[in-house]
């Protein structure tokens, strides 16, 4: 258990949400179970969760703004990409806060040309690499690092986020996206707690929510038609 991170998260949540809401979240973390394993059974991988941040060894100062690892339901990502109406072969898929890499496996199935997971918890990143190796997914990689400092690659990209962090990290992420000078940008944000950072970016336009998936909201850059 990373006591320093746990205490930092507790202090941050109390300041942001008040003591009652913060205590309720801690209780939920402590009661966290193993989650749905059907995906893992089918593919022979380990992507289950959730895993609270404070159980992990994380060096980044932004750990206190992180949220527990929780695997993306398979149909959530597939439905979002289908609704975008894009040809995945044209795009690089980037998951900011990829955890154990479930989305990377799904993105491979969807046919993305290149797949990148960014994860600041080395323990989770290693599990993600192991999962990719088991399935021989060679066009995917995992970057150990903080999403706030990750340089968005050139070309057409789809960025995915599953409520991975708070506004303190989201704002630098949006600035990094703004500096992305070439290609189309699509953002898939599952449980968009920091949607305002994207709405007020000045270069991203909301596409609304995915039909049948009200927790998933989409954006595109202004140059995208």
CSV table of C-alpha atoms in Angstrom, one decimal:
chain,number,residue,atom,x,y,z
A,1,UNK,CA,0.0,0.0,0.0
A,2,UNK,CA,1.3,3.5,-1.0
A,3,UNK,CA,0.4,5.4,2.2
A,4,UNK,CA,1.9,8.7,0.9
A,5,UNK,CA,-0.4,8.5,-2.2
A,6,UNK,CA,-3.4,7.5,-0.1
A,7,UNK,CA,-2.9,10.5,2.2
A,8,UNK,CA,-2.4,12.8,-0.7
A,9,UNK,CA,-5.6,11.6,-2.4
A,10,UNK,CA,-7.5,12.0,0.9
A,11,UNK,CA,-6.4,15.5,1.4
A,12,UNK,CA,-7.1,16.5,-2.2
A,13,UNK,CA,-10.6,15.0,-2.2
A,14,UNK,CA,-11.5,16.7,1.1
A,15,UNK,CA,-10.5,20.0,-0.3
A,16,UNK,CA,-12.4,19.4,-3.6
A,17,UNK,CA,-15.5,17.6,-2.4
A,18,UNK,CA,-15.8,18.0,1.3
A,19,UNK,CA,-15.2,15.4,4.1
A,20,UNK,CA,-18.5,13.4,3.6
A,21,UNK,CA,-18.1,12.8,-0.1
A,22,UNK,CA,-14.3,12.1,0.3
A,23,UNK,CA,-15.0,9.5,3.1
A,24,UNK,CA,-17.6,7.8,0.9
A,25,UNK,CA,-15.1,7.4,-1.9
A,26,UNK,CA,-12.5,5.9,0.5
A,27,UNK,CA,-15.1,3.4,1.7
A,28,UNK,CA,-15.9,2.4,-1.9
A,29,UNK,CA,-12.2,1.9,-2.6
A,30,UNK,CA,-11.8,-0.3,0.4
A,31,UNK,CA,-14.8,-2.4,-0.8
A,32,UNK,CA,-13.4,-2.8,-4.3
A,33,UNK,CA,-13.8,-6.3,-5.8
A,34,UNK,CA,-12.3,-8.2,-8.6
A,35,UNK,CA,-14.8,-7.0,-11.3
A,36,UNK,CA,-16.0,-8.8,-14.4
A,37,UNK,CA,-13.6,-11.5,-15.6
A,38,UNK,CA,-15.4,-12.6,-18.7
A,39,UNK,CA,-13.1,-10.6,-21.0
A,40,UNK,CA,-10.0,-12.1,-19.4
A,41,UNK,CA,-11.4,-15.6,-19.6
A,42,UNK,CA,-12.1,-15.3,-23.3
A,43,UNK,CA,-8.7,-13.9,-24.2
A,44,UNK,CA,-6.5,-15.5,-21.5
A,45,UNK,CA,-5.3,-12.1,-20.2
A,46,UNK,CA,-5.3,-10.1,-16.9
A,47,UNK,CA,-7.2,-6.8,-17.3
A,48,UNK,CA,-9.6,-7.1,-14.4
A,49,UNK,CA,-10.0,-4.6,-11.7
A,50,UNK,CA,-10.8,-2.2,-10.2
A,51,UNK,CA,-7.4,-1.3,-8.5
A,52,UNK,CA,-7.3,1.8,-6.2
A,53,UNK,CA,-4.4,4.2,-7.0
A,54,UNK,CA,-3.1,4.0,-3.4
A,55,UNK,CA,-2.4,0.3,-3.8
A,56,UNK,CA,0.3,1.1,-6.4
A,57,UNK,CA,3.8,2.4,-6.4
A,58,UNK,CA,3.7,5.7,-8.3
A,59,UNK,CA,6.4,8.3,-8.4
A,60,UNK,CA,4.5,11.1,-10.1
A,61,UNK,CA,3.3,14.0,-8.0
A,62,UNK,CA,0.1,13.8,-10.0
A,63,UNK,CA,-0.8,10.5,-8.3
A,64,UNK,CA,-3.0,12.5,-5.9
A,65,UNK,CA,-5.2,13.5,-8.8
A,66,UNK,CA,-5.5,10.0,-10.1
A,67,UNK,CA,-8.6,7.8,-10.0
A,68,UNK,CA,-8.7,4.0,-9.4
A,69,UNK,CA,-7.9,1.7,-12.4
A,70,UNK,CA,-11.2,0.4,-13.8
A,71,UNK,CA,-11.3,-1.7,-17.0
A,72,UNK,CA,-13.4,-0.3,-19.9
A,73,UNK,CA,-16.3,-2.5,-20.8
A,74,UNK,CA,-15.6,-3.9,-24.3
A,75,UNK,CA,-18.8,-2.7,-25.9
A,76,UNK,CA,-18.3,0.9,-24.6
A,77,UNK,CA,-15.2,1.4,-26.7
A,78,UNK,CA,-16.5,-0.5,-29.7
A,79,UNK,CA,-19.8,1.5,-29.7
A,80,UNK,CA,-17.8,4.8,-29.5
A,81,UNK,CA,-15.5,4.0,-32.4
A,82,UNK,CA,-18.4,2.8,-34.5
A,83,UNK,CA,-20.3,6.0,-33.8
A,84,UNK,CA,-17.3,8.1,-35.0
A,85,UNK,CA,-17.7,6.5,-38.4
A,86,UNK,CA,-13.9,6.5,-39.0
A,87,UNK,CA,-11.6,4.0,-40.7
A,88,UNK,CA,-9.4,2.9,-37.7
A,89,UNK,CA,-6.6,1.9,-40.2
A,90,UNK,CA,-6.0,5.7,-40.7
A,91,UNK,CA,-5.6,6.4,-37.0
A,92,UNK,CA,-3.3,6.0,-34.0
A,93,UNK,CA,-5.2,5.0,-30.9
A,94,UNK,CA,-3.9,6.6,-27.6
A,95,UNK,CA,-5.3,5.6,-24.2
A,96,UNK,CA,-4.3,8.0,-21.5
A,97,UNK,CA,-4.3,5.9,-18.3
A,98,UNK,CA,-4.4,2.5,-20.0
A,99,UNK,CA,-4.0,0.5,-16.8
A,100,UNK,CA,-3.7,-3.2,-17.6
A,101,UNK,CA,-4.4,-2.6,-21.3
A,102,UNK,CA,-7.9,-3.9,-22.0
A,103,UNK,CA,-8.6,-1.0,-24.4
A,104,UNK,CA,-5.3,-1.7,-26.2
A,105,UNK,CA,-6.5,-5.3,-26.9
A,106,UNK,CA,-9.9,-4.0,-28.1
A,107,UNK,CA,-8.3,-1.3,-30.3
A,108,UNK,CA,-6.2,-4.0,-31.9
A,109,UNK,CA,-9.4,-5.9,-32.7
A,110,UNK,CA,-10.9,-2.8,-34.2
A,111,UNK,CA,-8.0,-2.4,-36.6
A,112,UNK,CA,-6.2,0.7,-35.5
A,113,UNK,CA,-2.9,1.1,-37.3
A,114,UNK,CA,-0.9,2.0,-34.2
A,115,UNK,CA,-1.9,1.7,-30.5
A,116,UNK,CA,-0.3,3.5,-27.5
A,117,UNK,CA,-1.1,3.2,-23.9
A,118,UNK,CA,0.2,5.7,-21.4
A,119,UNK,CA,0.4,4.6,-17.7
A,120,UNK,CA,2.0,6.2,-14.7
A,121,UNK,CA,1.7,3.2,-12.5
A,122,UNK,CA,4.6,0.9,-13.5
A,123,UNK,CA,2.9,-2.2,-12.0
A,124,UNK,CA,-0.1,-1.7,-14.3
A,125,UNK,CA,2.0,-0.9,-17.3
A,126,UNK,CA,3.9,-4.2,-16.9
A,127,UNK,CA,0.7,-6.2,-16.8
A,128,UNK,CA,-0.5,-4.4,-20.0
A,129,UNK,CA,2.8,-5.3,-21.7
A,130,UNK,CA,2.4,-8.9,-20.7
A,131,UNK,CA,-1.2,-9.0,-22.0
A,132,UNK,CA,0.0,-7.6,-25.4
A,133,UNK,CA,2.8,-10.2,-25.5
A,134,UNK,CA,0.4,-13.0,-24.8
A,135,UNK,CA,-1.8,-12.0,-27.7
A,136,UNK,CA,1.2,-11.2,-30.0
A,137,UNK,CA,-0.2,-7.7,-30.6
A,138,UNK,CA,2.9,-6.1,-32.2
A,139,UNK,CA,1.5,-2.7,-33.2
A,140,UNK,CA,0.8,-1.7,-29.6
A,141,UNK,CA,3.1,-0.3,-26.9
A,142,UNK,CA,2.9,1.0,-23.4
A,143,UNK,CA,4.6,4.2,-22.3
A,144,UNK,CA,5.6,4.6,-18.7
A,145,UNK,CA,4.8,8.2,-17.9
A,146,UNK,CA,2.4,10.9,-16.8
A,147,UNK,CA,-0.4,11.8,-19.2
A,148,UNK,CA,0.2,15.5,-18.4
A,149,UNK,CA,3.7,15.2,-20.0
A,150,UNK,CA,2.9,12.9,-22.9
A,151,UNK,CA,3.6,14.3,-26.3
A,152,UNK,CA,0.7,13.5,-28.6
A,153,UNK,CA,2.0,11.8,-31.8
A,154,UNK,CA,1.6,13.4,-35.2
A,155,UNK,CA,-1.0,12.2,-37.7
A,156,UNK,CA,-4.7,11.2,-37.2
A,157,UNK,CA,-5.4,10.1,-33.6
A,158,UNK,CA,-8.2,8.9,-31.4
A,159,UNK,CA,-7.6,9.6,-27.7
A,160,UNK,CA,-9.4,7.6,-25.1
A,161,UNK,CA,-9.9,8.4,-21.4
A,162,UNK,CA,-11.9,6.6,-18.8
A,163,UNK,CA,-12.1,9.2,-16.0
A,164,UNK,CA,-8.4,8.7,-15.3
A,165,UNK,CA,-7.5,11.9,-13.5
A,166,UNK,CA,-8.8,15.3,-12.3
A,167,UNK,CA,-8.7,18.8,-13.8
A,168,UNK,CA,-5.2,19.4,-12.6
A,169,UNK,CA,-4.0,16.8,-15.1
A,170,UNK,CA,-6.7,17.3,-17.7
A,171,UNK,CA,-5.8,20.9,-18.4
A,172,UNK,CA,-2.2,20.0,-19.4
A,173,UNK,CA,-3.5,17.1,-21.5
A,174,UNK,CA,-5.8,19.5,-23.4
A,175,UNK,CA,-2.8,21.9,-24.0
A,176,UNK,CA,-0.8,18.9,-25.4
A,177,UNK,CA,-3.6,18.2,-27.7
A,178,UNK,CA,-3.7,21.8,-28.8
A,179,UNK,CA,-0.1,21.6,-29.8
A,180,UNK,CA,-0.9,18.6,-32.0
A,181,UNK,CA,-0.4,20.3,-35.4
A,182,UNK,CA,-1.2,17.6,-37.9
A,183,UNK,CA,-4.1,15.4,-38.6
A,184,UNK,CA,-7.6,14.8,-37.2
A,185,UNK,CA,-8.2,14.4,-33.5
A,186,UNK,CA,-11.1,12.6,-31.9
A,187,UNK,CA,-11.5,12.3,-28.1
A,188,UNK,CA,-13.5,9.5,-26.5
A,189,UNK,CA,-14.1,10.4,-22.8
A,190,UNK,CA,-15.9,7.8,-20.6
A,191,UNK,CA,-17.5,9.3,-17.5
A,192,UNK,CA,-16.3,12.9,-18.5
A,193,UNK,CA,-15.9,14.5,-15.1
A,194,UNK,CA,-13.6,17.2,-16.6
A,195,UNK,CA,-15.6,17.8,-19.8
A,196,UNK,CA,-15.5,21.6,-19.2
A,197,UNK,CA,-11.7,21.5,-19.9
A,198,UNK,CA,-12.5,20.2,-23.4
A,199,UNK,CA,-15.5,22.3,-24.0
A,200,UNK,CA,-13.6,25.5,-23.3
A,201,UNK,CA,-10.5,24.5,-25.2
A,202,UNK,CA,-11.3,26.7,-28.2
A,203,UNK,CA,-10.2,24.0,-30.7
A,204,UNK,CA,-12.4,20.9,-29.8
A,205,UNK,CA,-16.0,20.6,-30.7
A,206,UNK,CA,-18.4,18.3,-28.9
A,207,UNK,CA,-20.1,15.6,-30.8
A,208,UNK,CA,-22.4,14.7,-28.0
A,209,UNK,CA,-22.9,11.3,-26.3
A,210,UNK,CA,-22.7,7.9,-27.9
A,211,UNK,CA,-26.3,6.6,-28.5
A,212,UNK,CA,-27.1,4.0,-25.9
A,213,UNK,CA,-23.9,4.9,-23.9
A,214,UNK,CA,-24.8,8.1,-22.0
A,215,UNK,CA,-21.6,8.0,-20.0
A,216,UNK,CA,-19.4,8.4,-23.1
A,217,UNK,CA,-19.0,11.8,-24.7
A,218,UNK,CA,-17.1,12.6,-27.9
A,219,UNK,CA,-15.1,15.6,-29.2
A,220,UNK,CA,-13.3,16.4,-32.5
A,221,UNK,CA,-10.9,19.1,-33.5
A,222,UNK,CA,-12.3,22.0,-35.4
A,223,UNK,CA,-10.4,21.1,-38.6
A,224,UNK,CA,-12.1,17.7,-38.8
A,225,UNK,CA,-15.0,17.5,-41.2
